[in-house]
Coordinates of C-alpha atoms in Angstrom, one line a residue:
M29 CA 0.0 0.0 0.0
S30 CA 1.3 3.4 -0.9
D31 CA 2.6 5.8 1.8
N32 CA 0.6 8.5 0.1
N33 CA -2.7 6.7 0.8
P34 CA -5.4 9.4 1.4
E35 CA -7.2 9.7 4.7
F36 CA -10.8 8.4 4.9
N37 CA -13.7 9.3 7.1
F38 CA -17.3 8.2 7.7
N39 CA -20.1 9.8 5.6
I40 CA -23.5 9.2 7.1
S41 CA -26.4 9.0 4.6
L42 CA -29.6 11.0 5.3
N43 CA -31.3 7.6 5.1
V44 CA -30.2 7.1 8.7
L45 CA -32.7 9.7 9.7
D46 CA -35.5 7.5 8.4
H47 CA -34.3 4.4 10.3
L48 CA -33.5 6.2 13.5
G49 CA -36.2 8.8 13.6
R50 CA -38.9 9.4 11.1
N51 CA -39.9 5.7 10.8
L52 CA -39.1 4.8 14.4
Y53 CA -41.5 7.0 16.4
R54 CA -45.2 7.0 15.6
S55 CA -46.9 7.9 18.9
F56 CA -48.0 11.5 19.3
I57 CA -47.4 11.3 23.1
T58 CA -43.9 9.9 22.4
V59 CA -43.0 13.0 20.4
I60 CA -44.3 15.3 23.2
G61 CA -42.3 13.2 25.6
E62 CA -39.0 13.6 23.8
A63 CA -39.5 17.4 23.8
I64 CA -40.4 17.4 27.5
S65 CA -37.3 15.3 28.2
N66 CA -35.1 17.8 26.4
S67 CA -36.6 20.6 28.4
W68 CA -35.9 18.7 31.6
D69 CA -32.3 18.2 30.6
A70 CA -32.0 21.9 29.8
D71 CA -32.9 22.8 33.4
A72 CA -36.2 24.3 32.3
E73 CA -38.7 25.2 35.1
N74 CA -41.6 25.3 32.8
V75 CA -42.8 23.7 29.6
W76 CA -45.8 25.2 27.8
I77 CA -47.5 23.0 25.2
T78 CA -50.1 24.6 22.9
I79 CA -52.3 22.3 20.9
N80 CA -54.6 23.5 18.1
K81 CA -56.6 20.6 16.7
E82 CA -58.6 22.7 14.3
E83 CA -55.5 24.2 12.6
N84 CA -53.5 21.0 13.0
F85 CA -50.4 22.2 14.8
F86 CA -48.9 22.3 18.3
V87 CA -46.1 24.2 19.9
I88 CA -43.7 23.3 22.7
R89 CA -41.9 26.1 24.5
D90 CA -39.6 26.0 27.5
D91 CA -37.6 28.3 29.7
G92 CA -34.5 26.2 29.8
M93 CA -30.9 27.3 29.2
G94 CA -31.4 27.5 25.5
M95 CA -28.7 27.0 22.8
S96 CA -26.2 29.2 21.3
E97 CA -25.5 29.1 17.5
E98 CA -22.6 26.7 18.1
D99 CA -24.7 24.5 20.4
F100 CA -27.6 24.4 18.0
Q101 CA -25.3 23.2 15.2
N102 CA -22.8 21.0 17.0
K103 CA -25.1 19.5 19.7
F104 CA -28.8 19.6 18.7
L105 CA -28.2 19.0 15.0
K106 CA -25.5 16.5 15.6
I107 CA -27.2 13.1 15.5
G108 CA -25.7 10.9 18.3
Y109 CA -24.3 13.8 20.3
S110 CA -24.5 12.7 24.0
K111 CA -24.8 15.1 26.9
R112 CA -23.0 12.5 29.0
K113 CA -19.6 13.0 27.4
N114 CA -16.7 12.8 29.9
G115 CA -18.8 11.0 32.4
T116 CA -21.3 13.8 33.0
S117 CA -24.6 12.4 34.2
K118 CA -26.3 15.5 35.5
S119 CA -27.4 18.9 34.1
P120 CA -25.7 22.1 35.3
G121 CA -28.8 22.4 37.6
G122 CA -28.1 19.0 39.1
R123 CA -30.9 17.0 37.4
P124 CA -30.1 13.5 36.3
F125 CA -30.0 13.5 32.5
I126 CA -32.8 11.7 30.7
G127 CA -31.2 11.8 27.3
R128 CA -28.3 9.5 26.5
K129 CA -27.7 8.5 22.9
G130 CA -28.5 11.8 21.3
I131 CA -31.0 10.3 18.8
G132 CA -34.2 10.9 20.8
K133 CA -34.5 14.3 19.1
L134 CA -35.2 12.5 15.9
A135 CA -38.7 11.7 17.3
L136 CA -39.5 15.3 16.5
L137 CA -39.3 14.5 12.8
S138 CA -41.9 11.7 12.9
C139 CA -45.3 13.4 13.3
A140 CA -45.3 16.7 11.5
R141 CA -44.5 17.6 7.9
K142 CA -42.6 20.7 9.0
I143 CA -40.8 21.5 12.2
S144 CA -39.6 25.1 13.0
I145 CA -37.1 25.5 15.9
I146 CA -35.9 28.7 17.5
T147 CA -33.7 28.8 20.7
K148 CA -31.9 31.5 22.7
T149 CA -29.7 31.9 25.7
L150 CA -29.7 34.8 28.1
E151 CA -26.6 36.2 26.4
A152 CA -27.7 35.9 22.7
D153 CA -30.6 36.3 20.4
Y154 CA -32.7 33.5 18.7
V155 CA -31.1 31.1 16.3
G156 CA -32.8 28.2 14.6
G157 CA -34.1 26.7 11.4
V158 CA -36.9 24.7 9.7
I159 CA -36.9 21.0 9.0
D160 CA -39.2 20.4 6.1
N161 CA -39.9 16.7 5.7
K162 CA -40.9 17.1 2.1
Q163 CA -37.5 18.7 1.3
L164 CA -35.8 16.0 3.4
D165 CA -37.5 13.3 1.3
I166 CA -36.1 15.0 -1.9
D167 CA -32.6 15.2 -0.4
I168 CA -32.7 11.5 0.6
N169 CA -34.0 10.5 -2.8
D170 CA -31.2 12.5 -4.5
D171 CA -28.6 11.0 -2.1
V172 CA -27.5 14.5 -0.9
D173 CA -24.7 14.4 1.7
A174 CA -25.9 15.2 5.2
Q175 CA -23.8 18.3 5.5
D176 CA -25.3 19.6 2.3
S177 CA -28.9 19.2 3.4
K178 CA -29.7 22.7 4.8
L179 CA -32.4 23.7 7.2
G180 CA -34.9 26.3 5.9
K181 CA -35.3 29.8 7.2
V182 CA -37.7 30.5 10.1
D183 CA -40.9 32.4 9.5
N184 CA -40.8 34.7 12.5
D185 CA -44.5 35.5 12.2
I186 CA -45.5 32.1 13.5
F187 CA -43.5 32.6 16.7
S188 CA -44.6 36.2 17.4
G189 CA -47.0 35.2 20.1
Y190 CA -44.7 32.7 21.7
K191 CA -41.7 35.0 22.1
E192 CA -43.5 37.3 24.5
N193 CA -41.7 37.3 27.9
H194 CA -39.5 34.5 26.7
K195 CA -36.0 35.4 28.0
K196 CA -34.4 32.1 27.3
G197 CA -35.1 28.5 26.2
T198 CA -36.4 26.7 23.1
I199 CA -39.6 26.9 21.1
I200 CA -40.6 24.2 18.6
Y201 CA -43.5 24.6 16.2
F202 CA -45.0 21.4 14.7
E203 CA -46.9 22.3 11.6
D204 CA -49.3 20.1 9.5
I205 CA -49.5 17.0 11.8
Q206 CA -49.6 13.8 9.8
D207 CA -53.0 12.1 10.2
G208 CA -54.1 15.1 12.3
I209 CA -54.4 15.5 16.1
K210 CA -57.0 12.9 16.9
N211 CA -56.6 12.6 20.6
R212 CA -58.9 14.6 23.0
L213 CA -57.2 17.2 25.1
E214 CA -58.3 15.4 28.3
Y215 CA -56.6 12.2 27.1
I216 CA -53.3 14.0 26.3
E217 CA -53.3 15.7 29.7
T218 CA -53.9 12.4 31.5
L219 CA -51.1 10.7 29.6
V220 CA -48.7 13.5 30.4
A221 CA -49.6 13.4 34.1
L222 CA -49.1 9.6 34.0
Y223 CA -45.9 9.3 32.1
F224 CA -43.9 12.4 33.1
R225 CA -43.8 11.9 36.8
F226 CA -41.1 14.5 37.5
S227 CA -43.7 17.2 36.6
L228 CA -45.7 16.1 39.6
V229 CA -43.0 15.2 42.0
D230 CA -40.5 18.0 41.3
E231 CA -41.9 21.4 42.3
D232 CA -39.3 23.1 40.1
F233 CA -40.6 21.6 36.9
N234 CA -44.0 22.3 35.6
I235 CA -45.8 21.3 32.4
H236 CA -48.7 23.4 31.0
I237 CA -51.1 22.4 28.2
N238 CA -53.1 25.2 26.6
D239 CA -52.2 27.4 29.6
E240 CA -53.4 24.9 32.2
K241 CA -50.9 23.4 34.6
I242 CA -50.8 19.6 34.6
T243 CA -51.2 18.5 38.2
V244 CA -52.0 15.3 40.0
N245 CA -55.7 16.2 39.7
K246 CA -55.6 15.1 36.1
L247 CA -55.5 11.6 37.5
Q248 CA -58.6 11.9 39.6
E249 CA -60.6 9.6 37.3
L250 CA -58.1 6.8 37.7
A251 CA -57.8 7.3 41.4
K252 CA -61.6 7.0 41.9
K253 CA -61.5 3.6 40.1
T254 CA -58.6 2.3 42.2
Q255 CA -59.3 -0.2 44.9
F256 CA -56.1 -1.5 46.5
L257 CA -52.5 -0.2 46.7
W258 CA -49.1 -1.8 47.3
K259 CA -46.0 0.4 47.9
V260 CA -42.6 -0.9 47.0
N261 CA -40.0 0.5 49.3
E262 CA -40.3 4.3 49.8
L263 CA -41.8 6.4 47.1
E264 CA -43.0 10.0 47.3
D265 CA -45.8 10.6 44.9
P266 CA -48.7 13.0 45.4
Y267 CA -50.9 10.8 43.3
L268 CA -51.0 8.1 46.0
E269 CA -52.6 10.6 48.4
L270 CA -55.7 10.6 46.1
L271 CA -56.4 6.9 46.6
K272 CA -58.9 5.6 49.1
D273 CA -56.3 3.0 50.1
S274 CA -53.5 5.7 50.3
K275 CA -51.5 3.9 53.0
G276 CA -51.5 0.7 51.1
N277 CA -49.6 -2.5 51.9
K278 CA -45.8 -2.0 52.1
I279 CA -43.5 -4.3 50.3
K280 CA -39.8 -4.2 51.2
S281 CA -37.1 -5.1 48.6
D282 CA -33.4 -5.3 49.0
L283 CA -33.1 -4.2 45.4
L284 CA -32.7 -0.4 44.9
V285 CA -36.2 -0.2 43.4
K286 CA -39.2 1.8 44.4
G287 CA -42.7 2.4 43.1
F288 CA -46.3 1.3 43.5
I289 CA -48.7 -1.3 42.1
A290 CA -52.4 -0.6 42.4
S291 CA -55.5 -2.5 41.3
V292 CA -58.8 -1.1 39.9
E293 CA -62.2 -2.4 40.9
K294 CA -63.0 -3.4 37.4
P295 CA -60.6 -4.1 34.4
S296 CA -62.4 -1.4 32.4
G297 CA -61.0 1.1 35.0
L298 CA -57.6 0.9 33.3
T299 CA -58.9 2.4 30.1
I300 CA -58.1 6.1 29.7
H301 CA -61.0 8.3 28.7
N302 CA -62.7 5.6 26.7
A303 CA -59.7 5.5 24.3
K304 CA -57.7 2.4 23.3
E305 CA -54.8 3.3 25.6
K306 CA -54.7 1.4 28.9
V307 CA -52.8 2.1 32.0
G308 CA -50.3 -0.7 32.9
V309 CA -47.4 -1.4 35.2
D310 CA -44.7 0.8 33.7
L311 CA -40.9 1.0 34.1
F312 CA -39.3 4.4 34.9
V313 CA -35.6 5.2 35.0
N314 CA -34.6 8.6 36.4
G315 CA -38.2 9.8 36.2
R316 CA -38.6 8.9 32.5
L317 CA -40.9 6.2 31.1
R318 CA -38.7 3.5 29.6
E319 CA -41.0 0.6 29.1
K320 CA -44.8 0.4 29.1
N321 CA -46.6 -2.6 30.6
I322 CA -43.6 -4.5 32.1
L323 CA -46.0 -7.3 33.0
S324 CA -45.7 -8.5 29.4
H325 CA -42.3 -10.0 30.4
F326 CA -44.2 -12.5 32.7
S327 CA -45.9 -14.7 30.1
T328 CA -47.8 -16.8 32.7
F329 CA -48.7 -14.0 35.1
S330 CA -49.8 -11.6 32.4
T331 CA -52.6 -13.9 31.3
R332 CA -54.0 -14.3 34.8
V333 CA -57.2 -12.6 36.0
V334 CA -55.4 -10.4 38.5
A335 CA -53.1 -8.9 35.8
S336 CA -56.1 -7.3 34.1
Y337 CA -56.7 -5.3 37.2
L338 CA -53.2 -4.0 37.9
Y339 CA -51.4 -0.8 37.1
G340 CA -48.5 1.1 38.6
Q341 CA -45.0 2.4 38.3
I342 CA -41.7 0.7 39.0
H343 CA -38.7 3.1 39.3
F344 CA -35.3 1.5 38.9
D345 CA -32.6 4.1 38.3
E346 CA -29.8 1.5 38.4
L347 CA -30.6 0.8 34.7
D348 CA -29.2 4.2 33.9
S349 CA -25.7 3.1 34.6
K350 CA -23.1 5.8 34.9
E351 CA -20.6 3.7 33.1
G352 CA -20.7 1.0 30.5
D353 CA -23.1 0.2 27.7
D354 CA -26.4 1.9 27.2
K355 CA -29.1 -0.5 28.3
F356 CA -32.0 0.9 26.2
T357 CA -33.1 0.0 22.7
S358 CA -32.7 2.5 19.8
S359 CA -36.4 3.4 20.1
R360 CA -35.8 4.4 23.7
E361 CA -39.0 2.6 24.6
G362 CA -37.6 -0.6 26.0
V363 CA -34.7 -2.3 27.7
K364 CA -32.3 -4.4 25.7
E365 CA -33.1 -8.1 25.9
G366 CA -30.7 -10.1 28.2
D367 CA -29.4 -7.1 30.2
A368 CA -28.2 -8.5 33.6
D369 CA -29.6 -5.6 35.7
F370 CA -32.9 -5.8 34.0
E371 CA -33.1 -9.6 34.5
T372 CA -32.4 -9.0 38.3
L373 CA -35.3 -6.5 38.4
L374 CA -37.6 -9.0 36.6
K375 CA -36.8 -11.7 39.1
E376 CA -37.5 -9.4 42.0
L377 CA -40.8 -8.2 40.4
E378 CA -41.8 -11.9 40.0
K379 CA -41.6 -12.4 43.7
I380 CA -43.4 -9.1 44.4
L381 CA -46.2 -9.9 42.0
K382 CA -46.7 -13.4 43.5
G383 CA -47.3 -11.8 46.9
I384 CA -49.6 -9.1 45.5
S385 CA -51.7 -11.6 43.6
H386 CA -52.2 -13.6 46.8
E387 CA -53.2 -10.5 48.8
W388 CA -55.4 -9.2 46.0
D389 CA -57.3 -12.5 46.0
E390 CA -57.8 -12.4 49.8
R391 CA -58.9 -8.7 49.8
R392 CA -61.3 -9.1 46.9
I393 CA -63.0 -12.0 48.7
E394 CA -63.2 -10.0 51.9
N395 CA -65.0 -7.3 49.8
R396 CA -67.5 -9.9 48.4
Q397 CA -66.0 -9.7 45.0
D398 CA -64.6 -12.3 42.6
G399 CA -60.9 -13.0 43.1
D400 CA -58.2 -14.8 41.1
N401 CA -59.7 -18.2 40.0
E402 CA -56.1 -19.4 39.3
N403 CA -55.1 -19.0 42.9
R404 CA -55.3 -22.5 44.3
R405 CA -55.6 -21.6 48.0
I406 CA -59.4 -22.0 47.4
T407 CA -60.9 -24.7 45.3
P408 CA -62.8 -23.9 42.1
K409 CA -66.0 -25.2 43.7
Q410 CA -65.6 -22.7 46.6
R411 CA -64.9 -19.9 44.2
A412 CA -68.0 -20.7 42.2
V413 CA -70.1 -20.7 45.4
M414 CA -68.6 -17.4 46.5
S415 CA -69.3 -15.8 43.1
L416 CA -73.0 -16.9 43.3
V417 CA -73.4 -15.6 46.9
N418 CA -71.7 -12.3 46.1
K419 CA -73.8 -11.7 43.0
T420 CA -77.0 -12.5 45.1
A421 CA -75.8 -10.1 47.8
D422 CA -75.2 -7.4 45.2
E423 CA -78.9 -7.4 44.5
Y424 CA -79.6 -6.4 48.1
T425 CA -76.7 -3.8 48.3
P426 CA -78.2 -0.3 48.8
L427 CA -77.2 2.7 46.7
K428 CA -74.4 4.8 48.1
D429 CA -76.8 7.6 49.2
S430 CA -79.1 5.2 51.1
Q431 CA -79.4 6.0 54.8
N432 CA -79.4 2.2 55.6
K433 CA -76.4 1.3 53.5
A434 CA -74.0 0.8 56.3
K435 CA -76.4 -1.3 58.3
I436 CA -77.5 -3.5 55.4
D437 CA -73.9 -3.9 54.2
G438 CA -73.1 -5.1 57.7
W439 CA -75.9 -7.7 57.6
L440 CA -74.8 -8.9 54.2
N441 CA -71.2 -9.3 55.4
D442 CA -72.4 -11.1 58.5
L443 CA -74.4 -13.6 56.3
N444 CA -71.7 -14.1 53.7
D445 CA -69.7 -17.0 55.2
D446 CA -72.9 -18.9 56.3
A447 CA -74.5 -18.3 52.9
Q448 CA -71.5 -19.8 51.1
F449 CA -71.5 -22.9 53.4
N450 CA -75.3 -23.4 53.1
V451 CA -75.3 -23.0 49.3
S452 CA -72.5 -25.5 48.9
S453 CA -74.2 -28.0 51.3
Y454 CA -77.5 -27.7 49.5
V455 CA -75.9 -28.5 46.2
D456 CA -74.0 -31.5 47.8
C457 CA -77.4 -32.7 49.1
F458 CA -79.2 -32.2 45.9
M459 CA -76.6 -34.0 43.8
S460 CA -76.1 -37.0 46.2
E461 CA -79.7 -37.7 46.9
N462 CA -80.7 -37.6 43.3
L463 CA -77.8 -39.8 42.3
I464 CA -79.0 -42.3 44.9
R465 CA -82.5 -42.3 43.4
K466 CA -81.0 -43.0 39.9
Y467 CA -78.9 -45.8 41.4
I468 CA -82.0 -47.4 43.0
K469 CA -84.0 -47.2 39.8
D470 CA -81.1 -48.6 37.8
K471 CA -80.8 -51.6 40.2
K472 CA -84.6 -52.0 40.3
I473 CA -84.6 -52.0 44.0
S474 CA -88.2 -52.2 45.5
L475 CA -89.5 -49.9 48.2
S476 CA -90.0 -51.4 51.7
K477 CA -93.3 -51.2 53.5
E478 CA -91.8 -48.6 55.8
A479 CA -90.7 -46.5 52.8
I480 CA -94.1 -46.7 51.2
K481 CA -95.7 -45.6 54.4
K482 CA -93.5 -42.5 54.5
V483 CA -94.2 -41.7 50.9
T484 CA -97.9 -41.8 51.6
T485 CA -97.5 -39.4 54.5
F486 CA -95.4 -37.0 52.5
K487 CA -97.9 -37.0 49.6
N488 CA -100.8 -36.3 52.0
N489 CA -98.9 -33.4 53.6
E490 CA -98.1 -32.1 50.1
D491 CA -101.8 -32.1 49.1
T492 CA -102.8 -30.3 52.3
A493 CA -100.1 -27.6 51.8
K494 CA -101.1 -27.1 48.2
N495 CA -104.8 -26.6 49.2
K496 CA -103.8 -24.1 51.8
G497 CA -101.7 -22.2 49.2
N498 CA -104.4 -22.5 46.5
I499 CA -101.9 -24.2 44.2
S500 CA -103.2 -26.4 41.4
V501 CA -100.0 -27.0 39.4
D502 CA -97.7 -29.9 39.9
I503 CA -94.7 -29.0 42.1
M504 CA -92.3 -31.8 41.7
K505 CA -90.8 -32.4 38.2
N506 CA -90.9 -36.1 39.0
S507 CA -93.7 -37.2 41.3
E508 CA -92.6 -40.9 41.6
D509 CA -92.4 -42.3 45.1
L510 CA -88.6 -42.1 45.3
S511 CA -88.8 -38.3 45.0
Y512 CA -90.5 -38.1 48.5
L513 CA -87.8 -40.0 50.3
S514 CA -84.7 -38.3 51.8
M515 CA -81.2 -39.8 52.0
D516 CA -81.7 -41.9 55.2
D517 CA -84.9 -43.5 53.8
L518 CA -83.2 -44.1 50.4
A519 CA -80.1 -45.6 52.0
N520 CA -82.1 -48.1 54.1
L521 CA -83.3 -49.6 50.8
F522 CA -79.9 -50.9 49.8
D523 CA -77.1 -50.1 52.2
K524 CA -78.6 -50.5 55.7
S525 CA -76.4 -50.4 58.7
E526 CA -75.9 -53.7 60.7
N527 CA -74.9 -53.2 64.3
N528 CA -73.9 -49.6 63.6
Q529 CA -71.3 -50.7 61.1
A530 CA -70.1 -48.2 58.4
S531 CA -72.8 -47.8 55.8
L532 CA -74.6 -45.1 53.8
S533 CA -77.6 -45.4 56.1
R534 CA -75.6 -44.8 59.3
D535 CA -74.0 -41.6 57.9
A536 CA -77.3 -40.5 56.4
K537 CA -79.0 -40.7 59.8
A538 CA -76.4 -38.3 61.3
Y539 CA -76.6 -36.1 58.2
K540 CA -80.4 -35.6 58.3
P541 CA -80.9 -33.1 61.1
M542 CA -78.2 -30.7 59.8
R543 CA -79.3 -31.3 56.2
N544 CA -82.9 -30.2 57.2
A545 CA -81.5 -27.1 59.0
V546 CA -79.7 -26.1 55.8
A547 CA -82.9 -26.7 53.7
H548 CA -84.8 -24.4 56.1
T549 CA -82.1 -21.6 55.6
A550 CA -80.9 -21.9 59.2
R551 CA -77.4 -20.7 60.1
L552 CA -75.4 -23.6 61.5
T553 CA -73.0 -23.4 64.4
K554 CA -69.4 -23.9 63.6
S555 CA -69.4 -27.4 65.2
A556 CA -72.5 -28.4 63.2
Q557 CA -70.8 -27.2 60.0
N558 CA -67.7 -29.3 60.8
K559 CA -69.9 -32.3 61.6
L560 CA -71.9 -31.9 58.4
A561 CA -68.8 -31.6 56.2
S562 CA -67.3 -34.7 57.9
V563 CA -70.4 -36.8 57.5
Y564 CA -70.9 -35.7 53.9
E565 CA -67.3 -36.7 53.1
N566 CA -68.1 -40.2 54.3
I567 CA -71.4 -40.2 52.3
Q568 CA -69.7 -39.0 49.2
G569 CA -66.9 -41.6 49.5
R570 CA -69.4 -44.5 50.0
L571 CA -71.6 -43.2 47.1
K572 CA -68.7 -43.0 44.8
T573 CA -67.8 -46.6 45.6
L574 CA -71.3 -47.8 44.9
L575 CA -71.6 -45.8 41.6
F576 CA -68.2 -46.4 40.2
D577 CA -67.9 -50.0 41.1
G578 CA -71.4 -50.8 40.0

């Protein structure tokens, strides 16, 4: 190779802008988020967002440190410029930097056909330019070198109203929004309050949308729908004070993680202003949303009933390592797969979620509501009975403004456990006695004289009762003689006890008085409940043997 070999250097194609920016970001809220993040890093105290749906534009203005002509060219317009050069991780004002790779600013190119930017410091006047996506398309198609693709000149008229009292900072005008601004203002305000927590937690940073300051009150609707709360380590967040369960259950973790997980009363409570967007359990790093719905990493848990009720925020600043590789994907909306610190977090969250799901199930049941049917601490049969009893109790639950609400709610709570036991016991009795009747018919077992005598007595009593009630219709679906005999009478026909030996008839004799009490809606003592359950277990076992073994 010749000693006179020329020097070579990289020449980045404008196509990179498409791959890293214009085709990467598609969410309107993501674009707003990137601009807010830049304002945070610039030590702004205020961000003003003006949204005009009718004229299809929005403006983001801040009072940060602004940029000089040199900074605008060599930092803002330099794709990949990192504020963290030389190990710097905080702004001059001491804020932890949100930006890292220097490509997030490309999100600004994704939603509008033209973006005008002006910026100023205290010491200098405005500088800036216009990024016209139409012209950029032409430059990309013509393979123009990046350094030869020039920004357009700013139309100062569009900024006239936004420069007033603006001593320093940056103003970005997004013109001709692709597909239009479809989201309702209330929806955008809620998302900003949800996803930009530093605006609510840090008193020195405020976000305004159409001149209205975004406060925790923008989350009132979600707070009203929230039922239970779990706090992970110590987290200061004014939103939690809005919740009925504001103290919540505390979860301690040895990991440097903090946050909260809450549950709504109904899954529909996670939907934001009737839009497609749903609140989830989101991951934040240094106050910035880094990954939405982190529950998706838990394939088994995310499909369980309890997962459809949960939302919250997990803050794990350790992912923003001061040294080493960047842990986030190019889209800045996720963590790189296989990252060791992230895997450690997921393992810890798995343990936390396991405890929460168990407590959620218990607390839901205490509130006479359906729990997690995949939690095996209660049998599926018990859950089905609970659900039936709860839904029946709901029919008697007074309205919130009823003066007797507290009293009747107390009565319903008092009846709840006994109702569950009695309903289950009645179903046990119904199924077992009717199976015995079918067994007797199948075996062609004849009724004894004693049984016939009892049937005659029951039929006479039925006729008398029907006459008193003026009832002319048939009551029993099957009026054959076996239908008038209870378990002890039926058992005597084919499995009678000899010398008090184990048999169906012996257990049925002990079963009868408690069975009759249940049938008459009586509330059994705890001792009677235990006895009934024990005797029925014997009856069920004996009946299974007779049925299964023929």
